[in-house]
Amino acid sequence: MSCTDKCDTAEKTVFCDRVKRKFFNTFPFNHRKNECFKEWLFSKFPALFEKKTGCQEWKQRKSVRDAYEKNYDTGLIVPKNLPLTSIIIPAYNNIELTRRCLDSVYAIESISPFEVIVVDDGSSENYGNLKWEYPNLRVIRNNENSGFLRSANRGAAEAGGEYILFLNNDTEVLKWYLDELTTALYTHPDAGMIGSHLIHLKSARLQESGQLICKNGTTLPLGGGGYPDDPQFSYFREVDFCSAASIIMRKKVFEEMGGFDEIYIPAYYEDIDLALRLKKAGYKNYVAPHSRVIHMHFASYGGTPAVYNERNRKIFMERWQNYLQANALYDSVEDTCNFKGEKERVLYIDAELPMADRGSGGMDAIFFMEYMIKRGYHVTFYGEYTPGYHPKYTGILLRMGVQCIYDPFLKIWDYIAHNGHTFSYLFISRIYEARCFDWILKPYCANAGYIFNTVDVHFVREFLEADLRVDDIGRQRAKYTKQCELAVAAAADATIVISSEEKKMLENEYNLSRIYHVPQARKLFGLAKDTRRRGAVFIGSAHPPNMDGLKYFHDEVLPLLPEDFELTIIGEALQKSIETMEQYQYLTACKQFHFAGFVQELATKLDYAKITIAPLRYGAGTKGKVASSMAHGVPCVSSSFGTEGTGMVHGENIMIADTPQEFAAHIIELMNNQELWQRISDGGIKFIQDNYSYEAVEKMMDDLFADVKKRRLEKTSNWASTPTIS
């Protein structure tokens, strides 16, 4: 191409740009409507705009936003009484960047109440007009340019919120980012600052998910350059600090610290210094990866000269060198390739992700992991049959602070091979998972203490089911399960059973030691005030004993009850299995059965139920459905299989029935005898309080972990040297 042709092409490009600007400026839209119009054009006519920077950035933002919203669980439980948050945005010129930031803030549909304060740091552009474009926006103007740090401090001083959130003007927040931060701050009273997942606009990769500070003062942006959904950086956790591009704090804590130290004016190291002052005062700094912010990085304030960075680094090191030598994990960034964990690590393996709103096992798993985190352990979870990311149930664990292993980022076998040596404890639930992972845990996690959580002693349930069905193949399967289960229990440093009868059986009949009776922990809800109660409730998953029990109740007990008796059946998987399995399908035609399917909160049904039933004909362990009923103050009629090994007493805190006639008689009596109903309700609540409360069960877990730790440190743990279960 000749020089003349190149000049002609350049002139045409300039002319087209002028036409496009003229086109956009002719419309009397506000900034947000203009942006929406541009995005509409970009999506409808991509070929016309694809080479333009604005279109390319729009595509990048859209891809980040779409990927986030696709995998996000919108069911975050936001506290109802959250205080006001003041979002403080220091800005100097770059008004179009600030508008884009404000557009995103006002588009998030936040449940959390908030106000927005823009601190105009002596800009030459007219920031005052912004308050006419955005509802309830406050614009504070500095008479002269004083830098990010002073502007941030001034914004905090003017804030009316109990929470303050510092946000760079070169950011775009993603949906739900504020609710994630405010909920995390509300539920963590020990928090100093909590930061967001920062995603770089141009690369769509992580800029940081919190940062570490090394002994030499260098900082490590965790996850930098990685994928935003990488499970290594997607869980709520403690960090040294988060960049002030998006951090939330309590205003009183910020004031207690004296704000950002003005020794670092105009900027750089003020957020790191504040973070260490918070840590020194006893607060903890966290990152909340579900709160996500797209960051242009160094676009705000037009970039601060590097000379300030170096000067402030020296000031920072003079102040904090001794503290870092004593407290930093790593000497330098290069040293971070060698893992050094300040917390003892637990690898928790179960059959599937805990689904506390769908079954008792999920409630128990959540309790165990909450307990471990409360006691200061780092928890890594893997569910064998749910290896992928589930927006809701993986999200619950991530917000708790549990690291989850999920496809396609991490494969469990590779993860154990590379990281098994870092774990102090293994917590393996169910014999099937213990058997499946035995071959890889023994060579790679040999130094860890082994805790085997039976959930229930599976071989007992399998034998009972086989005998009930006269199933010889089932008996052979139960025999093999027994062989494996006893071998794992014998080798483990601790074996958990939820029934005292199971503990006696394993100790007396099979001469096993280190058996710990840890009952199911339940939160005590107490008796609901509403007394408009009628009907009964059955709670269950698609577990074979539940399906058999419901069939037994329909065939044997229901004919003995009044025709107006109604039973509400809770359980989505249970309902689906009944509808698809031929031998159970007829139950759906019963007019006295009402299938409620999935229920988010049991209280929505139990607060209006007269009784619950647990008509199980076989099983092992104790039944969570019985404990949950008691915790809500609802009397339960159960077979002895639902109460075995619990210490529950018939007529005092439960009604026990083992024949159809007994079931019918107890149901009718509870329905009609208010004095009996109240006695069983009160007795059940007291039983939960005395035996199944979180405090009581946590004390049992303290003793268990202390014993396992002692065996590990004294090197008397020998599970890894026993023959592999196959």
Short mmCIF file of N, CA and C in Angstrom, two decimals, residues 410-507:
data_model
loop_
_atom_site.label_atom_id
_atom_site.label_comp_id
_atom_site.label_asym_id
_atom_site.label_seq_id
_atom_site.Cartn_x
_atom_site.Cartn_y
_atom_site.Cartn_z
N LEU A 410 -9.59 -28.95 38.78
CA LEU A 410 -8.78 -29.88 39.57
C LEU A 410 -9.39 -31.28 39.52
N LYS A 411 -8.55 -32.28 39.32
CA LYS A 411 -8.95 -33.67 39.40
C LYS A 411 -8.48 -34.22 40.74
N ILE A 412 -9.36 -34.91 41.44
CA ILE A 412 -9.07 -35.32 42.81
C ILE A 412 -7.83 -36.18 42.91
N TRP A 413 -7.64 -37.08 41.94
CA TRP A 413 -6.48 -37.98 42.04
C TRP A 413 -5.18 -37.19 41.91
N ASP A 414 -5.14 -36.26 40.95
CA ASP A 414 -3.95 -35.43 40.78
C ASP A 414 -3.75 -34.54 42.00
N TYR A 415 -4.86 -34.02 42.52
CA TYR A 415 -4.75 -33.12 43.66
C TYR A 415 -4.15 -33.83 44.87
N ILE A 416 -4.64 -35.04 45.15
CA ILE A 416 -4.11 -35.79 46.30
C ILE A 416 -2.64 -36.13 46.09
N ALA A 417 -2.29 -36.52 44.87
CA ALA A 417 -0.90 -36.89 44.58
C ALA A 417 0.05 -35.72 44.81
N HIS A 418 -0.40 -34.49 44.49
CA HIS A 418 0.48 -33.33 44.62
C HIS A 418 0.37 -32.63 45.98
N ASN A 419 -0.77 -32.79 46.66
CA ASN A 419 -0.99 -32.03 47.89
C ASN A 419 -1.26 -32.89 49.12
N GLY A 420 -1.31 -34.21 48.96
CA GLY A 420 -1.65 -35.08 50.08
C GLY A 420 -0.75 -34.89 51.29
N HIS A 421 0.52 -34.58 51.05
CA HIS A 421 1.48 -34.45 52.16
C HIS A 421 1.20 -33.22 53.03
N THR A 422 0.36 -32.28 52.55
CA THR A 422 0.10 -31.05 53.31
C THR A 422 -1.01 -31.21 54.34
N PHE A 423 -1.69 -32.34 54.34
CA PHE A 423 -2.84 -32.52 55.23
C PHE A 423 -2.43 -33.14 56.57
N SER A 424 -3.00 -32.58 57.63
CA SER A 424 -2.78 -33.12 58.98
C SER A 424 -3.83 -34.16 59.34
N TYR A 425 -5.04 -34.04 58.72
CA TYR A 425 -6.13 -34.95 59.04
C TYR A 425 -6.90 -35.32 57.77
N LEU A 426 -7.38 -36.55 57.75
CA LEU A 426 -8.32 -37.00 56.74
C LEU A 426 -9.65 -37.26 57.44
N PHE A 427 -10.74 -36.78 56.86
CA PHE A 427 -12.06 -37.00 57.42
C PHE A 427 -12.88 -37.64 56.30
N ILE A 428 -13.03 -38.96 56.36
CA ILE A 428 -13.65 -39.71 55.27
C ILE A 428 -15.01 -40.23 55.73
N SER A 429 -16.06 -39.82 55.02
CA SER A 429 -17.43 -40.21 55.38
C SER A 429 -17.90 -41.35 54.49
N ARG A 430 -18.41 -42.39 55.11
CA ARG A 430 -19.04 -43.56 54.47
C ARG A 430 -17.97 -44.57 54.00
N ILE A 431 -18.31 -45.84 54.16
CA ILE A 431 -17.38 -46.90 53.82
C ILE A 431 -17.10 -46.95 52.32
N TYR A 432 -18.08 -46.60 51.50
CA TYR A 432 -17.87 -46.67 50.05
C TYR A 432 -16.77 -45.70 49.62
N GLU A 433 -16.75 -44.50 50.21
CA GLU A 433 -15.70 -43.53 49.88
C GLU A 433 -14.36 -43.95 50.49
N ALA A 434 -14.41 -44.49 51.71
CA ALA A 434 -13.17 -44.98 52.33
C ALA A 434 -12.53 -46.06 51.46
N ARG A 435 -13.35 -46.95 50.94
CA ARG A 435 -12.87 -48.04 50.08
C ARG A 435 -12.34 -47.49 48.75
N CYS A 436 -13.06 -46.53 48.18
CA CYS A 436 -12.69 -45.99 46.87
C CYS A 436 -11.35 -45.27 46.89
N PHE A 437 -11.07 -44.52 47.96
CA PHE A 437 -9.88 -43.66 47.99
C PHE A 437 -8.72 -44.25 48.78
N ASP A 438 -8.90 -45.44 49.31
CA ASP A 438 -7.87 -46.02 50.18
C ASP A 438 -6.52 -46.16 49.48
N TRP A 439 -6.55 -46.56 48.22
CA TRP A 439 -5.31 -46.86 47.49
C TRP A 439 -4.43 -45.63 47.26
N ILE A 440 -5.06 -44.43 47.22
CA ILE A 440 -4.26 -43.23 46.96
C ILE A 440 -3.98 -42.44 48.24
N LEU A 441 -4.84 -42.57 49.25
CA LEU A 441 -4.61 -41.85 50.49
C LEU A 441 -3.42 -42.41 51.26
N LYS A 442 -3.26 -43.73 51.22
CA LYS A 442 -2.19 -44.34 52.02
C LYS A 442 -0.78 -43.92 51.58
N PRO A 443 -0.47 -43.88 50.30
CA PRO A 443 0.88 -43.44 49.94
C PRO A 443 1.10 -41.92 50.02
N TYR A 444 0.06 -41.12 49.76
CA TYR A 444 0.26 -39.68 49.65
C TYR A 444 -0.14 -38.89 50.89
N CYS A 445 -0.91 -39.49 51.80
CA CYS A 445 -1.34 -38.79 53.02
C CYS A 445 -0.94 -39.57 54.26
N ALA A 446 0.17 -40.28 54.19
CA ALA A 446 0.55 -41.23 55.24
C ALA A 446 0.77 -40.57 56.59
N ASN A 447 1.09 -39.28 56.61
CA ASN A 447 1.38 -38.61 57.88
C ASN A 447 0.14 -37.97 58.51
N ALA A 448 -0.99 -38.10 57.86
CA ALA A 448 -2.22 -37.50 58.38
C ALA A 448 -2.93 -38.43 59.34
N GLY A 449 -3.62 -37.85 60.33
CA GLY A 449 -4.50 -38.64 61.18
C GLY A 449 -5.76 -39.00 60.41
N TYR A 450 -6.25 -40.22 60.59
CA TYR A 450 -7.38 -40.73 59.80
C TYR A 450 -8.63 -40.81 60.67
N ILE A 451 -9.68 -40.05 60.29
CA ILE A 451 -10.96 -40.08 60.99
C ILE A 451 -11.99 -40.67 60.05
N PHE A 452 -12.59 -41.77 60.45
CA PHE A 452 -13.59 -42.48 59.63
C PHE A 452 -14.97 -42.19 60.19
N ASN A 453 -15.78 -41.48 59.42
CA ASN A 453 -17.15 -41.17 59.82
C ASN A 453 -18.08 -42.17 59.14
N THR A 454 -18.62 -43.11 59.89
CA THR A 454 -19.44 -44.16 59.29
C THR A 454 -20.74 -43.62 58.71
N VAL A 455 -21.24 -42.49 59.22
CA VAL A 455 -22.58 -41.94 58.94
C VAL A 455 -23.64 -42.86 59.56
N ASP A 456 -23.66 -44.09 59.16
CA ASP A 456 -24.25 -45.18 59.94
C ASP A 456 -23.44 -46.41 59.58
N VAL A 457 -23.48 -47.43 60.42
CA VAL A 457 -22.71 -48.64 60.11
C VAL A 457 -23.44 -49.36 58.97
N HIS A 458 -22.88 -49.24 57.78
CA HIS A 458 -23.59 -49.64 56.57
C HIS A 458 -23.92 -51.13 56.51
N PHE A 459 -23.01 -51.96 57.01
CA PHE A 459 -23.26 -53.40 56.85
C PHE A 459 -24.48 -53.85 57.67
N VAL A 460 -24.74 -53.17 58.78
CA VAL A 460 -25.92 -53.52 59.58
C VAL A 460 -27.18 -53.25 58.77
N ARG A 461 -27.25 -52.08 58.16
CA ARG A 461 -28.42 -51.73 57.35
C ARG A 461 -28.56 -52.67 56.15
N GLU A 462 -27.44 -53.00 55.51
CA GLU A 462 -27.50 -53.87 54.34
C GLU A 462 -27.98 -55.27 54.69
N PHE A 463 -27.54 -55.80 55.83
CA PHE A 463 -28.02 -57.13 56.26
C PHE A 463 -29.51 -57.10 56.58
N LEU A 464 -29.96 -56.06 57.27
CA LEU A 464 -31.38 -55.95 57.61
C LEU A 464 -32.24 -55.86 56.36
N GLU A 465 -31.79 -55.08 55.38
CA GLU A 465 -32.55 -54.94 54.13
C GLU A 465 -32.59 -56.27 53.39
N ALA A 466 -31.45 -56.98 53.33
CA ALA A 466 -31.40 -58.26 52.63
C ALA A 466 -32.30 -59.29 53.30
N ASP A 467 -32.32 -59.31 54.64
CA ASP A 467 -33.19 -60.25 55.35
C ASP A 467 -34.66 -59.93 55.12
N LEU A 468 -34.99 -58.65 55.11
CA LEU A 468 -36.37 -58.24 54.90
C LEU A 468 -36.87 -58.64 53.51
N ARG A 469 -35.97 -58.56 52.54
CA ARG A 469 -36.35 -58.86 51.15
C ARG A 469 -36.02 -60.30 50.76
N VAL A 470 -35.43 -61.06 51.70
CA VAL A 470 -34.98 -62.44 51.43
C VAL A 470 -34.11 -62.42 50.16
N ASP A 471 -33.04 -61.65 50.24
CA ASP A 471 -32.18 -61.37 49.09
C ASP A 471 -30.78 -61.95 49.34
N ASP A 472 -30.46 -63.09 48.72
CA ASP A 472 -29.16 -63.73 48.93
C ASP A 472 -28.01 -62.90 48.36
N ILE A 473 -28.25 -62.27 47.21
CA ILE A 473 -27.20 -61.42 46.62
C ILE A 473 -26.94 -60.23 47.54
N GLY A 474 -28.00 -59.68 48.10
CA GLY A 474 -27.85 -58.58 49.05
C GLY A 474 -27.06 -58.99 50.28
N ARG A 475 -27.24 -60.23 50.73
CA ARG A 475 -26.49 -60.71 51.89
C ARG A 475 -25.00 -60.81 51.57
N GLN A 476 -24.68 -61.26 50.36
CA GLN A 476 -23.27 -61.34 49.95
C GLN A 476 -22.65 -59.95 49.89
N ARG A 477 -23.43 -58.99 49.38
CA ARG A 477 -22.93 -57.61 49.30
C ARG A 477 -22.72 -57.05 50.70
N ALA A 478 -23.65 -57.34 51.60
CA ALA A 478 -23.51 -56.87 52.98
C ALA A 478 -22.30 -57.50 53.67
N LYS A 479 -22.03 -58.76 53.34
CA LYS A 479 -20.87 -59.46 53.93
C LYS A 479 -19.57 -58.78 53.51
N TYR A 480 -19.51 -58.37 52.23
CA TYR A 480 -18.30 -57.68 51.73
C TYR A 480 -18.17 -56.29 52.36
N THR A 481 -19.31 -55.58 52.47
CA THR A 481 -19.29 -54.27 53.12
C THR A 481 -18.81 -54.39 54.55
N LYS A 482 -19.26 -55.42 55.24
CA LYS A 482 -18.85 -55.64 56.63
C LYS A 482 -17.34 -55.84 56.73
N GLN A 483 -16.81 -56.65 55.85
CA GLN A 483 -15.37 -56.91 55.86
C GLN A 483 -14.58 -55.60 55.70
N CYS A 484 -15.01 -54.76 54.74
CA CYS A 484 -14.31 -53.50 54.48
C CYS A 484 -14.49 -52.52 55.63
N GLU A 485 -15.72 -52.43 56.13
CA GLU A 485 -16.03 -51.44 57.16
C GLU A 485 -15.29 -51.74 58.46
N LEU A 486 -15.21 -52.98 58.82
CA LEU A 486 -14.50 -53.35 60.04
C LEU A 486 -13.00 -53.12 59.88
N ALA A 487 -12.48 -53.36 58.68
CA ALA A 487 -11.04 -53.15 58.43
C ALA A 487 -10.69 -51.67 58.53
N VAL A 488 -11.52 -50.81 57.95
CA VAL A 488 -11.25 -49.37 58.01
C VAL A 488 -11.37 -48.88 59.44
N ALA A 489 -12.40 -49.31 60.16
CA ALA A 489 -12.60 -48.88 61.55
C ALA A 489 -11.45 -49.34 62.44
N ALA A 490 -10.92 -50.52 62.17
CA ALA A 490 -9.81 -51.04 62.97
C ALA A 490 -8.53 -50.23 62.75
N ALA A 491 -8.33 -49.76 61.53
CA ALA A 491 -7.10 -49.04 61.21
C ALA A 491 -7.17 -47.56 61.55
N ALA A 492 -8.35 -46.98 61.52
CA ALA A 492 -8.51 -45.53 61.68
C ALA A 492 -8.06 -45.06 63.06
N ASP A 493 -7.64 -43.82 63.12
CA ASP A 493 -7.28 -43.21 64.40
C ASP A 493 -8.51 -42.85 65.21
N ALA A 494 -9.64 -42.70 64.54
CA ALA A 494 -10.92 -42.47 65.23
C ALA A 494 -12.03 -42.87 64.29
N THR A 495 -13.04 -43.55 64.82
CA THR A 495 -14.23 -43.92 64.04
C THR A 495 -15.45 -43.32 64.71
N ILE A 496 -16.23 -42.56 63.93
CA ILE A 496 -17.42 -41.89 64.44
C ILE A 496 -18.66 -42.72 64.14
N VAL A 497 -19.48 -42.95 65.16
CA VAL A 497 -20.81 -43.54 64.98
C VAL A 497 -21.81 -42.59 65.63
N ILE A 498 -23.03 -42.55 65.10
CA ILE A 498 -24.02 -41.62 65.65
C ILE A 498 -24.98 -42.29 66.61
N SER A 499 -24.78 -43.58 66.86
CA SER A 499 -25.64 -44.32 67.78
C SER A 499 -24.79 -44.97 68.86
N SER A 500 -25.23 -44.86 70.09
CA SER A 500 -24.50 -45.52 71.19
C SER A 500 -24.56 -47.03 71.05
N GLU A 501 -25.65 -47.56 70.44
CA GLU A 501 -25.75 -49.01 70.23
C GLU A 501 -24.70 -49.49 69.24
N GLU A 502 -24.44 -48.68 68.21
CA GLU A 502 -23.39 -49.05 67.25
C GLU A 502 -22.02 -49.05 67.92
N LYS A 503 -21.78 -48.10 68.80
CA LYS A 503 -20.51 -48.07 69.52
C LYS A 503 -20.34 -49.34 70.36
N LYS A 504 -21.39 -49.73 71.10
CA LYS A 504 -21.32 -50.95 71.90
C LYS A 504 -21.09 -52.17 71.03
N MET A 505 -21.77 -52.24 69.89
CA MET A 505 -21.63 -53.39 69.01
C MET A 505 -20.20 -53.52 68.49
N LEU A 506 -19.64 -52.42 68.00
CA LEU A 506 -18.29 -52.48 67.43
C LEU A 506 -17.26 -52.80 68.50
N GLU A 507 -17.46 -52.30 69.70
CA GLU A 507 -16.50 -52.55 70.77
C GLU A 507 -16.65 -53.96 71.35
#
